[in-house]
Tab-separated table of C-alpha atoms and ligand atoms in Angstrom:
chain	number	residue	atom	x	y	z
Q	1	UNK	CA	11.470	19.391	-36.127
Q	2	UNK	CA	7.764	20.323	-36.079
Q	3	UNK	CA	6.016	18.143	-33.238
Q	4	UNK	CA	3.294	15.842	-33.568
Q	5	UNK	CA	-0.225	16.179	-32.235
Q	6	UNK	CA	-1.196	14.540	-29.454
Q	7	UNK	CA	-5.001	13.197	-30.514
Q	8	UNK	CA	-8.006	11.616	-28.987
Q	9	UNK	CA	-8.898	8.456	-31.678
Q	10	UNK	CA	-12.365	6.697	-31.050
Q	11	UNK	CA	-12.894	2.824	-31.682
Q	12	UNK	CA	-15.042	4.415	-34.039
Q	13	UNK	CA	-11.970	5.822	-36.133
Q	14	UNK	CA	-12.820	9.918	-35.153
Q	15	UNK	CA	-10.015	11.835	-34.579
Q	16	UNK	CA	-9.855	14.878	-31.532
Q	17	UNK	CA	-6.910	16.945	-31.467
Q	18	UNK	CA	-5.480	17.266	-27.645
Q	19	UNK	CA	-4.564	20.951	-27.148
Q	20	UNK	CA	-1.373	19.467	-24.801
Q	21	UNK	CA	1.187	22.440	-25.324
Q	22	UNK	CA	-1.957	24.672	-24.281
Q	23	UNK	CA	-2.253	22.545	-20.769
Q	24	UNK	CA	1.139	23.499	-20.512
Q	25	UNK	CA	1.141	26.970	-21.183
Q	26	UNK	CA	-0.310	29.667	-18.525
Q	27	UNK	CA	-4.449	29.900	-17.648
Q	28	UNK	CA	-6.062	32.212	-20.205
Q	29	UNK	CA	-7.476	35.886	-19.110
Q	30	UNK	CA	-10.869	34.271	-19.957
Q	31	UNK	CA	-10.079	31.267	-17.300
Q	32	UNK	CA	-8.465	34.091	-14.773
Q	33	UNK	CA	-11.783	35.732	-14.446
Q	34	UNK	CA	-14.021	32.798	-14.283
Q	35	UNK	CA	-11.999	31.451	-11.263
Q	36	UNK	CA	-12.493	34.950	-9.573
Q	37	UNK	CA	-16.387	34.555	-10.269
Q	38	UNK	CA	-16.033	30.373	-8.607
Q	39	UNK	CA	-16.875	30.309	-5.210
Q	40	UNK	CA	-13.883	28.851	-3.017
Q	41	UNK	CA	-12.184	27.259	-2.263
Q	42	UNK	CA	-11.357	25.341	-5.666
Q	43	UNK	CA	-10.977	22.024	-6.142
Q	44	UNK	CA	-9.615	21.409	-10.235
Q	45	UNK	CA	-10.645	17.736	-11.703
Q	46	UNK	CA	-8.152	16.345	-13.802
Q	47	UNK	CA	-5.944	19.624	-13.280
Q	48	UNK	CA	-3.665	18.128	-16.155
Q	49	UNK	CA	0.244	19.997	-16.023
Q	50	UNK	CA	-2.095	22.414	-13.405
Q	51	UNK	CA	-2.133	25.505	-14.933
Q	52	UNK	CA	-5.283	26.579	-13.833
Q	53	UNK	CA	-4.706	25.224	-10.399
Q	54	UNK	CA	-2.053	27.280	-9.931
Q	55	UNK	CA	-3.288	30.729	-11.488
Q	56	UNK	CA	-5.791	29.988	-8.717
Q	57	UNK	CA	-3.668	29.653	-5.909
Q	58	UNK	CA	-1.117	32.297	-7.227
Q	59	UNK	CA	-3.904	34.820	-6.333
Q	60	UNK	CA	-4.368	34.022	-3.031
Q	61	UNK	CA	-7.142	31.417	-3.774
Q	62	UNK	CA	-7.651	28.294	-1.801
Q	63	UNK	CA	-7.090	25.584	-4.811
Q	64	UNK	CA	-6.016	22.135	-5.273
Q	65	UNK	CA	-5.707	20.168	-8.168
Q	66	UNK	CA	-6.433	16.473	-8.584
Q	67	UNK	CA	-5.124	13.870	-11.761
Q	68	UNK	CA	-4.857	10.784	-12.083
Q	69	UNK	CA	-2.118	10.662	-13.801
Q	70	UNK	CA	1.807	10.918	-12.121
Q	71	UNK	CA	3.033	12.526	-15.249
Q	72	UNK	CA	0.561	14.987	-14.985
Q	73	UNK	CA	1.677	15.300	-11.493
Q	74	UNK	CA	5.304	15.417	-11.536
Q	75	UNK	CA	5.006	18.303	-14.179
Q	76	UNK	CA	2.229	20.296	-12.455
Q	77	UNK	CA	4.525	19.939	-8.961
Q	78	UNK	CA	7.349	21.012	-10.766
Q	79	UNK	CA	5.642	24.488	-11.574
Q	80	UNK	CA	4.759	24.685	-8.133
Q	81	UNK	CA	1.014	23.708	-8.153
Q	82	UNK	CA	-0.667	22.664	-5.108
Q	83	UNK	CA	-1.768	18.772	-6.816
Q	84	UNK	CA	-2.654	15.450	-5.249
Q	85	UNK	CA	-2.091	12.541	-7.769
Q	86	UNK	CA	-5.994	11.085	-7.177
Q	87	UNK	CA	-8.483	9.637	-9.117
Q	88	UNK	CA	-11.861	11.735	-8.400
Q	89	UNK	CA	-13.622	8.482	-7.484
Q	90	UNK	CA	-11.240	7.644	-4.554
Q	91	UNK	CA	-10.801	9.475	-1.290
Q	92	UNK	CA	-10.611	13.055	-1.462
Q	93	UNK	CA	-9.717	15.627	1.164
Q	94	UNK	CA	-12.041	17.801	2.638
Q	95	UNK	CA	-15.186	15.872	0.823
Q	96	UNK	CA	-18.222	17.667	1.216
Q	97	UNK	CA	-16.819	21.266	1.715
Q	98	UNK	CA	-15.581	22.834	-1.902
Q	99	UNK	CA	-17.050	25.865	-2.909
Q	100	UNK	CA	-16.198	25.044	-6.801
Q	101	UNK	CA	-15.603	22.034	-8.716
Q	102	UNK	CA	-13.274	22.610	-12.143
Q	103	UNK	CA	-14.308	20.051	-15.163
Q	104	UNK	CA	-12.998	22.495	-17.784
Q	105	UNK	CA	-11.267	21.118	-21.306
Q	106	UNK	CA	-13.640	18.583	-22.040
Q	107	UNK	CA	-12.931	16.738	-18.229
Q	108	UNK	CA	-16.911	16.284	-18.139
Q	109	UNK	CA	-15.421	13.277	-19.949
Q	110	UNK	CA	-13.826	11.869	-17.384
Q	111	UNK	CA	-15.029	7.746	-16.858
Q	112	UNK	CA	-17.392	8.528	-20.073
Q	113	UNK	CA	-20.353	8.769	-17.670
Q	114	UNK	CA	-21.346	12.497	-16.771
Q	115	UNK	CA	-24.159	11.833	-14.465
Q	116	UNK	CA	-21.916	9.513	-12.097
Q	117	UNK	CA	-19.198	12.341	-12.450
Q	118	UNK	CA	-21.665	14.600	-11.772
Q	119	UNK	CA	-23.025	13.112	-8.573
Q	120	UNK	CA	-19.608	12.300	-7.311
Q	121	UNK	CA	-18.894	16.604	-7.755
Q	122	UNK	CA	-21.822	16.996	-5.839
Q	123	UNK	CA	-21.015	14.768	-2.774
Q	124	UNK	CA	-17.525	17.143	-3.423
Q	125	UNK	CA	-19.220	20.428	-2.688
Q	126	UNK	CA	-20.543	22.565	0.114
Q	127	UNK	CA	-24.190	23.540	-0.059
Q	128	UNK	CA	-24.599	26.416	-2.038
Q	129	UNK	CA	-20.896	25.224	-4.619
Q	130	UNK	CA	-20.854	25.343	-7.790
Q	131	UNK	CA	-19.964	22.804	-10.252
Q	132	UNK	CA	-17.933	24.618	-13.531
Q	133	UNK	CA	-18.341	22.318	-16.450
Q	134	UNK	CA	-17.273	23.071	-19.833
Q	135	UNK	CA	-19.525	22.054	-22.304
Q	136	UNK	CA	-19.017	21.445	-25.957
Q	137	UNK	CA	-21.324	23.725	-28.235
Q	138	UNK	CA	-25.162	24.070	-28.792
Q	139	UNK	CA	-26.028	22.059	-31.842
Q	140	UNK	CA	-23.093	19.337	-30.894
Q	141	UNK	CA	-24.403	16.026	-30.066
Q	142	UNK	CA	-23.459	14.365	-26.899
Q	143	UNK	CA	-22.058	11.374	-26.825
Q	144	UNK	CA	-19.856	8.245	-25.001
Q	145	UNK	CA	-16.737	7.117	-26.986
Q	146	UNK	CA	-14.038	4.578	-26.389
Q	147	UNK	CA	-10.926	6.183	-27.436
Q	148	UNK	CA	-7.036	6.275	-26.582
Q	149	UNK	CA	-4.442	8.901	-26.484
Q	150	UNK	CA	-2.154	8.573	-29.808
Q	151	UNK	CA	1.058	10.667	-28.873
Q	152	UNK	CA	2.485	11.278	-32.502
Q	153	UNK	CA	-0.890	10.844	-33.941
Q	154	UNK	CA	-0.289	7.887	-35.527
Q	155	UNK	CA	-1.860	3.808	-34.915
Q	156	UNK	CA	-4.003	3.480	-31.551
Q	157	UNK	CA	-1.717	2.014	-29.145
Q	158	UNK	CA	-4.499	1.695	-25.646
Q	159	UNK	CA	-4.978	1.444	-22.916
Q	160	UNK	CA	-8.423	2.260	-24.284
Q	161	UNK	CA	-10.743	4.465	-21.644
Q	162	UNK	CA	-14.586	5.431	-21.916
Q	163	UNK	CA	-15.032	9.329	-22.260
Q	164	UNK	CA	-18.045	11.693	-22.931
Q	165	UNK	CA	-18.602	14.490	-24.746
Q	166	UNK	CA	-21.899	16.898	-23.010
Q	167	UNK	CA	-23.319	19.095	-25.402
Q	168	UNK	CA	-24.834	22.220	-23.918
Q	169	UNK	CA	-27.849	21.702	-25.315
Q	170	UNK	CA	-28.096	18.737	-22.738
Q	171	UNK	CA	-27.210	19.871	-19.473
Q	172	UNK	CA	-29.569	21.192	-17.796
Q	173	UNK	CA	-31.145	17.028	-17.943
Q	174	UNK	CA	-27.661	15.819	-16.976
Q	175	UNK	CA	-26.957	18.499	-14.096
Q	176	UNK	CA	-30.753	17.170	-12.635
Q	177	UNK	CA	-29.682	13.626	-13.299
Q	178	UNK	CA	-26.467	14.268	-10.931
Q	179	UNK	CA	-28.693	16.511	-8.090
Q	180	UNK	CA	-27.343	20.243	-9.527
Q	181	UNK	CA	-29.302	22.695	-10.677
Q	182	UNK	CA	-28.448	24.923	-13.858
Q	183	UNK	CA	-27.677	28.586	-12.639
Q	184	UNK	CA	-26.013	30.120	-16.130
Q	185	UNK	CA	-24.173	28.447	-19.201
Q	186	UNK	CA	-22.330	31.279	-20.829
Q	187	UNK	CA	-20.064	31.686	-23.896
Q	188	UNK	CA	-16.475	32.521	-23.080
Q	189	UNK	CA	-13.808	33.321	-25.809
Q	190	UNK	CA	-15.285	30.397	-27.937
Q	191	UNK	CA	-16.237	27.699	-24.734
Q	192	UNK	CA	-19.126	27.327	-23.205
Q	193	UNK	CA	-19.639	27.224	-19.389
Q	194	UNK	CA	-22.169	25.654	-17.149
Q	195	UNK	CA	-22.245	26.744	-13.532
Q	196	UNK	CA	-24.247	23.627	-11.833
Q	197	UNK	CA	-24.897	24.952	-8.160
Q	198	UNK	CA	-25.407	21.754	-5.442
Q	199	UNK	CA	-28.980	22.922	-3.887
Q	200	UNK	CA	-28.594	23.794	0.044
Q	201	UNK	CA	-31.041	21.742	2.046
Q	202	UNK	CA	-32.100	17.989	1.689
Q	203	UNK	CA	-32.125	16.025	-1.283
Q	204	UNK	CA	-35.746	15.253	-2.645
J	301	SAM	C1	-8.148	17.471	-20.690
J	301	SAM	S1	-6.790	16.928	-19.720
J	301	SAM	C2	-6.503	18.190	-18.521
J	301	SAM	C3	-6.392	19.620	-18.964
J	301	SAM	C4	-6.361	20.617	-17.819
J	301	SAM	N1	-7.636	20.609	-17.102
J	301	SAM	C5	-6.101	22.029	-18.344
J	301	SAM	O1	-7.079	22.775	-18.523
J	301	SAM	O2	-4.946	22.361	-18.559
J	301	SAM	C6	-7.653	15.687	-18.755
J	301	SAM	C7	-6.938	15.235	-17.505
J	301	SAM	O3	-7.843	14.435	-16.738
J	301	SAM	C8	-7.073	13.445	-16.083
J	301	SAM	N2	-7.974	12.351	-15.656
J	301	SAM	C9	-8.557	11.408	-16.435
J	301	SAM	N3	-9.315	10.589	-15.678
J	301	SAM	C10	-9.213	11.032	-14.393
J	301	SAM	C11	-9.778	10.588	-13.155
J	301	SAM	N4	-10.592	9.523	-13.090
J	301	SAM	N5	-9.482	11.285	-12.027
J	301	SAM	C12	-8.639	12.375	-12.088
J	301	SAM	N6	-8.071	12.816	-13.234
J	301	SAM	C13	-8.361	12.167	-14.371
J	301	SAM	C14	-6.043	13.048	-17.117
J	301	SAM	O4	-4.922	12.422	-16.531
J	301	SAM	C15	-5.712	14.378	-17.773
J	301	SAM	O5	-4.568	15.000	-17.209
């Protein structure tokens, strides 16, 4: 039987496809050589199943993933990942020293306010880290949605959750709005990038 997909549906009635089996396959050569260029060590935002988490810590890397979610959890622990079942606005371990925060796959989205989840990354890093952000496209709008996760793609079932969408185009005011300043946004086997670095020195 051919599976479902897993979508994203808005209060607005938009559709967004949830690449799921890709969170559970292995990271991408594209997301291998980012994390070699991220500063450590890693801390992964909404690691998902933890794929990337654990290419990074498979080579050596100093990485841990965070999710809120225990399904996410379970599965990532199960491949051996190194997670913590959080939600980034809680307690975190070693606050204040991360060389890298992950938001890739849309996870800017998280709590559908990217300057708050911004800031929050920031009080995460070292001087000198790097936020990672995926961005969607140049020529995308940005936006806030209410939306829920439909598992066979069918009727909106909730809980319903505020996310965000950041277009590149926007986040270089964003990254300012959240104390980061924009070092590079590159394109990367069809994503965009932002590395937001967390100025050393005191906050003016
Ligand atoms: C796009 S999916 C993760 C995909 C994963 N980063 C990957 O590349 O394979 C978003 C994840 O963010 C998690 N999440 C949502 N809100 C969160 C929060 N407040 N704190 C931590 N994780 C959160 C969800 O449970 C979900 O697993």
């Amino acid at each position: 039987m051919r599976r479902r997909p897993v979508v994203l549906r808005s209060a607005c009635g938009r559709s967004i496809p949830l690449p799921v089996e890709r969170w559970r396959d292995e990271a991408t050569a594209t997301e291998r050589a980012l994390l070699a260029a991220c500063p450590g060590p890693l801390l992964d935002v909404g690691c998902g199943p933890g794929r990337v988490v654990l290419a990074a810590a498979s080579g050596g890397r100093a990485a841990l993933g965070i999710d809120s979610s225990p399904a996410a959890v379970a599965e990532a622990r199960d491949r051996g990942a190194p997670v913590l079942q959080r939600n980034v606005f809680d307690p975190i371990p070693a606050e204040g020293r991360w060389g890298s925060v992950l938001l890739w796959d849309g996870n800017v989205g998280i709590g559908g306010d990217p300057v708050r989840l911004l800031r929050r990354a920031r009080h995460l890093l070292a001087g000198g880290g790097a936020v990672v952000c995926e961005v969607e496209p140049p020529g995308s709008p940005s936006e806030v949605l209410d939306v829920c996760v439909c598992p066979g793609g069918d009727e909106a079932t909730g809980p319903w959750f505020p996310w965000a969408r950041l277009s590149a185009d926007d986040v270089a005011a964003v990254a300012a709005a959240g104390g980061l300043v924009v070092d590079a946004v590159q394109y990367r086997s069809g994503r965009w990038f932002a590395w937001l670095r967390k100025p050393t020195g005191p906050v003016r």
